Each structure stands twice: as structure tokens, then as C-alpha cells.
Amino acid sequence: MKNKKIIIAIDGLSGCGKSSTAKLLAKEMNYKYLDSGAMYRAATLYIIENSIDYKNLKKLKNILDEIRLEFIKENTSDSYQIFLNNKNVEKKIRSKKVSELVSEISKISIIRKKLVKMQRTIGDNKGIVMEGRDIATVVFPDAELKIFMQADINVRAKRRLKEFEKIGKKISLKEVKLNLLERDNKDSSRKDSPLKITSDSLILDTTSISLKDQIEFIKKEAKKIIN
Ligand code: DC
């Protein structure tokens, strides 16, 4: 692909394959990749580990400066991992505890404000694939390419279950499905930056298409803009 760098925003509900697609797409296009959900998860982990009363907004505001997030490539891994205050928390942020609380934490506007600012700084130079819930609506409303991913709930639950199994976490399919439905509801109905499809987004339903085809679809659309 030519030199013009663009921002590719990928939004969608949990488990519709955003991360796998965005990661591989970024690699193939030689773009940066940012998992904004990992940032909300890391903030949630910090709140859990430090028993922070997140409902006390005044206290929370002071504590926000203690949360330092970085994405670092480790020798053992091919991809970037998220570090919270110098500790690699890539595995910890995927725990059941964090998954259960993260939608509650990501509703809080002062947290969103801090993380959106970081996301804009990271994506400033373009040449990035950023995935989340509000990338096309809030973080980069001028992104050149906006993709909204969706998939059948049963397919999404099975995919998430596999991810839990990969990191050795025992959880039932029913539990995973319930957590997804609960988060779908919270992420789509919150006041600040709910998940929404913008009129200029392209819908990509991943229920029955392969990862390779998903990437080909996005790359084809990107080429139309870049060339
Ligand atoms: O993509 P994920 O499932 O790892 O995201 C975890 C949570 O973070 C999700 O339930 C909602 C929140 N999130 C958000 O509010 N805004 C984003 N841009 C990304 C994630």
C-alpha cells in the first residue's frame, strides 16, 4: 500500500472478533494497533486491586493520575502488551472479575476523558487500526475508514470461551454468554459515548465469515481510500 496513512476505526460489541481482525489487519498493513478496551480493562484492574470506591468521583479524580498505561512489545511476544504502572497486565485484564466490572467503570465520564485523550495522542500520526466502542463516534470522528463489526451472540460467546480457555480460566459457556449480554446492554445504553453505528460506517457481520475474509474486506476498502 502507498504512503498515505489513514485511521481505521473498528467498533462493535464484545466477542465479534474485533481484536483478532484489527491486530492482523494492522500487521499486514504495517500499521499501529490499539486495543482501547484493554485500557478500560487496565483502569478497572487498578480499581479492583486498590479497592477504590469508584462511586466517589472526587476521590476517583485524584486517583486517576496514579494510573499509567503503556503498550510495550516484549521479546517473547509478537504483539504489544499493556503495562499498568510498569507491570505487564495483559493476562490479568482478561479475568472474569475485570470482565464483570469493566462496563461499570467505562461508564464513568472522567475515566473516559482520560483514556480518550491518551487514545488520540497515540493515533495522532495516523497509520493506526484502533478498536473499541466509541472510536468512530468520539475518539476519531474523522477517521477515514470506519468499520462496525457484529456477530450472532452464540458465535460471540463461543469465541470468548475459547479465549478464556487459552489463558486457563474455567468458566461455562452460559456464564460467558450472560456476561456478554449484560455488557452489550450497558455498553450500548450508557449516557456517555454509547456504542452506536455512525451513518458513514461499513457494517461487517462476522458470524460466518473467516478471519482472512474479514481482513480482505477491510483492506480492500482501505485501498480505495489510500490509492
Ligand atoms: O473490547 P473489550 O471487550 O475488551 O472492552 C472491555 C470493555 O471496555 C467494554 O465492555 C466496554 C469498554 N470499552 C469502552 O467503553 N470504550 C472503548 N472504546 C473500548 C472498550
Coordinates of C-alpha atoms and ligand atoms in Angstrom, one line a residue:
M1 CA 0.0 0.0 0.0
K2 CA 1.1 3.6 -0.7
N3 CA 2.4 6.1 1.8
K4 CA -0.8 7.9 2.7
K5 CA -1.6 6.8 6.2
I6 CA -5.2 6.7 7.5
I7 CA -7.0 5.9 10.7
I8 CA -9.1 2.7 10.7
A9 CA -11.7 2.7 13.4
I10 CA -13.2 -0.6 14.3
D11 CA -16.2 -0.6 16.7
G12 CA -18.5 -3.3 17.8
L13 CA -19.8 -5.4 20.7
S14 CA -17.6 -7.8 22.7
G15 CA -16.6 -11.0 21.1
C16 CA -17.4 -10.2 17.5
G17 CA -13.8 -10.7 16.5
K18 CA -12.6 -7.1 16.6
S19 CA -9.2 -7.8 18.3
S20 CA -8.1 -10.7 16.0
T21 CA -9.2 -8.8 12.9
A22 CA -7.7 -5.4 14.0
K23 CA -4.4 -7.0 15.1
L24 CA -3.8 -8.9 12.0
L25 CA -5.0 -6.1 9.7
A26 CA -2.5 -3.7 11.4
K27 CA 0.3 -6.2 10.9
E28 CA -0.5 -6.8 7.2
M29 CA -0.8 -3.0 6.6
N30 CA 2.3 -2.3 8.7
Y31 CA 0.1 0.0 10.9
K32 CA 0.0 0.5 14.6
Y33 CA -2.7 -1.3 16.6
L34 CA -4.5 -0.1 19.6
D35 CA -6.9 -2.1 21.7
S36 CA -8.8 0.6 23.6
G37 CA -10.8 -1.9 25.5
A38 CA -7.5 -3.1 27.2
M39 CA -7.2 0.5 28.6
Y40 CA -10.6 0.4 30.2
R41 CA -9.8 -3.1 31.5
A42 CA -6.5 -1.9 33.0
A43 CA -8.2 1.0 34.7
T44 CA -10.7 -1.5 36.1
L45 CA -8.0 -3.8 37.3
Y46 CA -6.3 -0.9 39.1
I47 CA -9.6 0.0 40.8
I48 CA -10.1 -3.6 41.9
E49 CA -6.6 -4.2 43.1
N50 CA -6.6 -1.0 45.2
S51 CA -10.1 -1.4 46.5
I52 CA -11.0 2.0 45.1
D53 CA -14.5 3.3 45.8
Y54 CA -15.2 4.3 42.2
K55 CA -18.5 5.8 43.1
N56 CA -16.8 8.6 45.0
L57 CA -15.9 10.7 42.0
K58 CA -13.9 13.3 43.9
K59 CA -11.6 10.6 45.2
L60 CA -11.5 8.9 41.9
K61 CA -10.4 12.0 40.1
N62 CA -7.4 12.3 42.3
I63 CA -6.5 8.6 41.9
L64 CA -6.7 8.8 38.0
D65 CA -3.2 10.3 37.9
E66 CA -1.8 7.2 39.5
I67 CA -2.9 5.1 36.5
R68 CA 0.0 5.0 34.0
L69 CA -0.7 2.9 30.9
E70 CA 1.8 1.9 28.2
F71 CA 1.8 -0.6 25.3
I72 CA 5.2 -2.4 25.1
K73 CA 6.4 -5.1 22.8
E74 CA 8.1 -7.9 24.8
N75 CA 10.7 -10.1 23.3
T76 CA 8.7 -13.2 23.8
S77 CA 5.7 -11.9 22.0
D78 CA 4.9 -10.7 18.5
S79 CA 2.4 -8.1 19.7
Y80 CA 2.2 -5.2 22.0
Q81 CA 1.1 -5.9 25.6
I82 CA -0.5 -3.5 28.1
F83 CA 1.6 -2.3 31.1
L84 CA -0.1 -0.7 34.1
N85 CA 2.4 1.2 36.2
N86 CA 5.3 -0.8 34.8
K87 CA 3.7 -4.2 35.2
N88 CA 2.6 -6.4 32.3
V89 CA -1.2 -6.9 33.0
E90 CA -2.1 -8.3 29.6
K91 CA -3.4 -11.6 31.1
K92 CA -4.8 -10.1 34.3
I93 CA -7.1 -7.7 32.5
R94 CA -8.9 -10.6 30.8
S95 CA -10.0 -12.1 34.1
K96 CA -13.7 -12.8 35.0
K97 CA -13.5 -10.2 37.8
V98 CA -12.4 -7.5 35.4
S99 CA -14.8 -8.5 32.7
E100 CA -17.7 -8.3 35.1
L101 CA -16.8 -4.8 36.3
V102 CA -15.4 -3.1 33.2
S103 CA -18.7 -1.8 31.8
E104 CA -19.5 -0.2 35.0
I105 CA -16.1 1.6 35.1
S106 CA -16.2 2.6 31.5
K107 CA -19.5 4.4 32.1
I108 CA -17.6 7.0 34.2
S109 CA -17.0 10.2 32.3
I110 CA -13.8 11.3 34.0
I111 CA -12.3 7.9 33.2
R112 CA -13.4 8.1 29.5
K113 CA -12.0 11.6 29.3
K114 CA -8.5 10.5 30.4
L115 CA -8.4 7.4 28.2
V116 CA -9.8 9.2 25.1
K117 CA -7.1 11.8 25.4
M118 CA -4.4 9.0 25.5
Q119 CA -6.0 7.3 22.5
R120 CA -6.0 10.5 20.5
T121 CA -2.3 11.1 21.3
I122 CA -1.4 7.5 20.2
G123 CA -3.4 7.8 16.9
D124 CA -2.3 11.3 16.1
N125 CA 0.1 10.4 13.4
K126 CA -2.4 8.1 11.7
G127 CA -1.3 4.7 10.3
I128 CA -3.3 3.0 13.0
V129 CA -6.0 0.5 13.5
M130 CA -7.9 1.3 16.7
E131 CA -10.7 -0.9 18.1
G132 CA -13.3 -0.2 20.7
R133 CA -16.8 1.1 21.2
D134 CA -16.6 4.8 20.5
I135 CA -13.7 5.2 18.1
A136 CA -15.8 6.3 15.1
T137 CA -18.2 8.4 17.2
V138 CA -15.9 10.1 19.8
V139 CA -12.2 9.3 19.6
F140 CA -11.7 9.8 15.8
P141 CA -15.0 11.0 14.3
D142 CA -12.9 12.0 11.2
A143 CA -11.3 8.5 10.8
E144 CA -11.0 7.8 7.1
L145 CA -12.4 4.3 7.4
K146 CA -15.0 3.2 10.0
I147 CA -16.0 -0.4 10.4
F148 CA -18.8 -1.6 12.6
M149 CA -18.4 -5.3 13.4
Q150 CA -21.3 -7.5 14.6
A151 CA -21.9 -11.2 15.0
D152 CA -24.5 -13.7 16.4
I153 CA -24.4 -13.9 20.2
N154 CA -23.9 -17.7 20.3
V155 CA -20.9 -17.4 18.0
R156 CA -19.5 -14.5 20.1
A157 CA -19.9 -16.4 23.3
K158 CA -18.1 -19.5 21.9
R159 CA -15.2 -17.2 20.7
R160 CA -14.9 -15.6 24.2
L161 CA -15.0 -19.0 25.8
K162 CA -12.0 -20.1 23.7
E163 CA -10.1 -17.0 24.8
F164 CA -10.8 -17.9 28.5
E165 CA -9.6 -21.5 27.9
K166 CA -6.4 -20.2 26.2
I167 CA -5.5 -18.4 29.4
G168 CA -6.5 -21.3 31.6
K169 CA -9.6 -19.8 33.0
K170 CA -12.5 -22.1 33.9
I171 CA -15.9 -20.7 33.0
S172 CA -19.1 -22.1 31.4
L173 CA -20.5 -21.0 28.1
K174 CA -23.7 -19.9 29.8
E175 CA -21.7 -17.6 32.1
V176 CA -19.7 -16.1 29.2
K177 CA -23.0 -15.5 27.3
L178 CA -24.6 -13.8 30.2
N179 CA -21.6 -11.6 30.8
L180 CA -21.6 -10.6 27.1
L181 CA -25.3 -9.8 27.1
E182 CA -25.0 -7.7 30.2
R183 CA -22.1 -5.8 28.8
D184 CA -23.9 -5.4 25.4
N185 CA -26.7 -3.7 27.3
K186 CA -24.5 -1.5 29.4
D187 CA -22.1 -0.5 26.6
S188 CA -25.0 0.4 24.3
S189 CA -27.2 2.2 26.7
R190 CA -24.8 4.3 28.8
K191 CA -25.1 8.1 28.7
D192 CA -21.5 8.9 27.8
S193 CA -20.3 7.5 24.4
P194 CA -22.6 4.5 24.0
L195 CA -21.8 2.1 21.2
K196 CA -23.5 3.4 18.1
I197 CA -23.2 2.8 14.3
T198 CA -22.4 6.1 12.5
S199 CA -24.0 6.7 9.2
D200 CA -20.6 6.5 7.4
S201 CA -19.6 3.2 9.0
L202 CA -19.4 0.0 7.0
I203 CA -21.0 -3.0 8.6
L204 CA -19.1 -6.2 8.8
D205 CA -21.0 -9.2 10.1
T206 CA -18.5 -11.9 11.2
T207 CA -21.0 -14.6 12.1
S208 CA -20.0 -16.8 9.3
I209 CA -17.0 -15.3 7.5
S210 CA -13.4 -16.3 8.1
L211 CA -10.8 -14.0 9.7
K212 CA -9.0 -14.0 6.3
D213 CA -12.1 -12.7 4.5
Q214 CA -12.7 -10.1 7.2
I215 CA -9.2 -8.7 6.7
E216 CA -9.5 -8.8 2.9
F217 CA -12.8 -6.9 3.1
I218 CA -11.2 -4.1 5.2
K219 CA -8.0 -4.0 3.2
K220 CA -10.0 -3.6 0.0
E221 CA -11.9 -0.7 1.5
A222 CA -8.7 0.9 2.8
K223 CA -7.0 0.6 -0.6
K224 CA -9.9 2.6 -2.1
I225 CA -9.1 5.5 0.2
I226 CA -5.3 5.2 0.2
N227 CA -4.8 4.9 -3.6
Ligands
DC1 O1 -13.3 -4.7 23.9 P1 -13.4 -5.3 25.3 O2 -14.5 -6.3 25.5 O3 -12.1 -5.8 25.8 O4 -13.7 -4.0 26.1 C1 -13.9 -4.0 27.5 C2 -14.9 -3.0 28.0 O5 -14.4 -1.7 27.8 C3 -16.3 -3.0 27.2 O6 -17.2 -3.7 27.9 C4 -16.6 -1.5 27.2 C5 -15.4 -0.8 27.4 N1 -14.9 0.0 26.3 C6 -15.4 1.2 26.1 O7 -16.3 1.7 26.8 N2 -14.9 2.0 25.1 C7 -14.0 1.6 24.2 N3 -13.5 2.3 23.3 C8 -13.5 0.2 24.4 C9 -14.0 -0.5 25.4

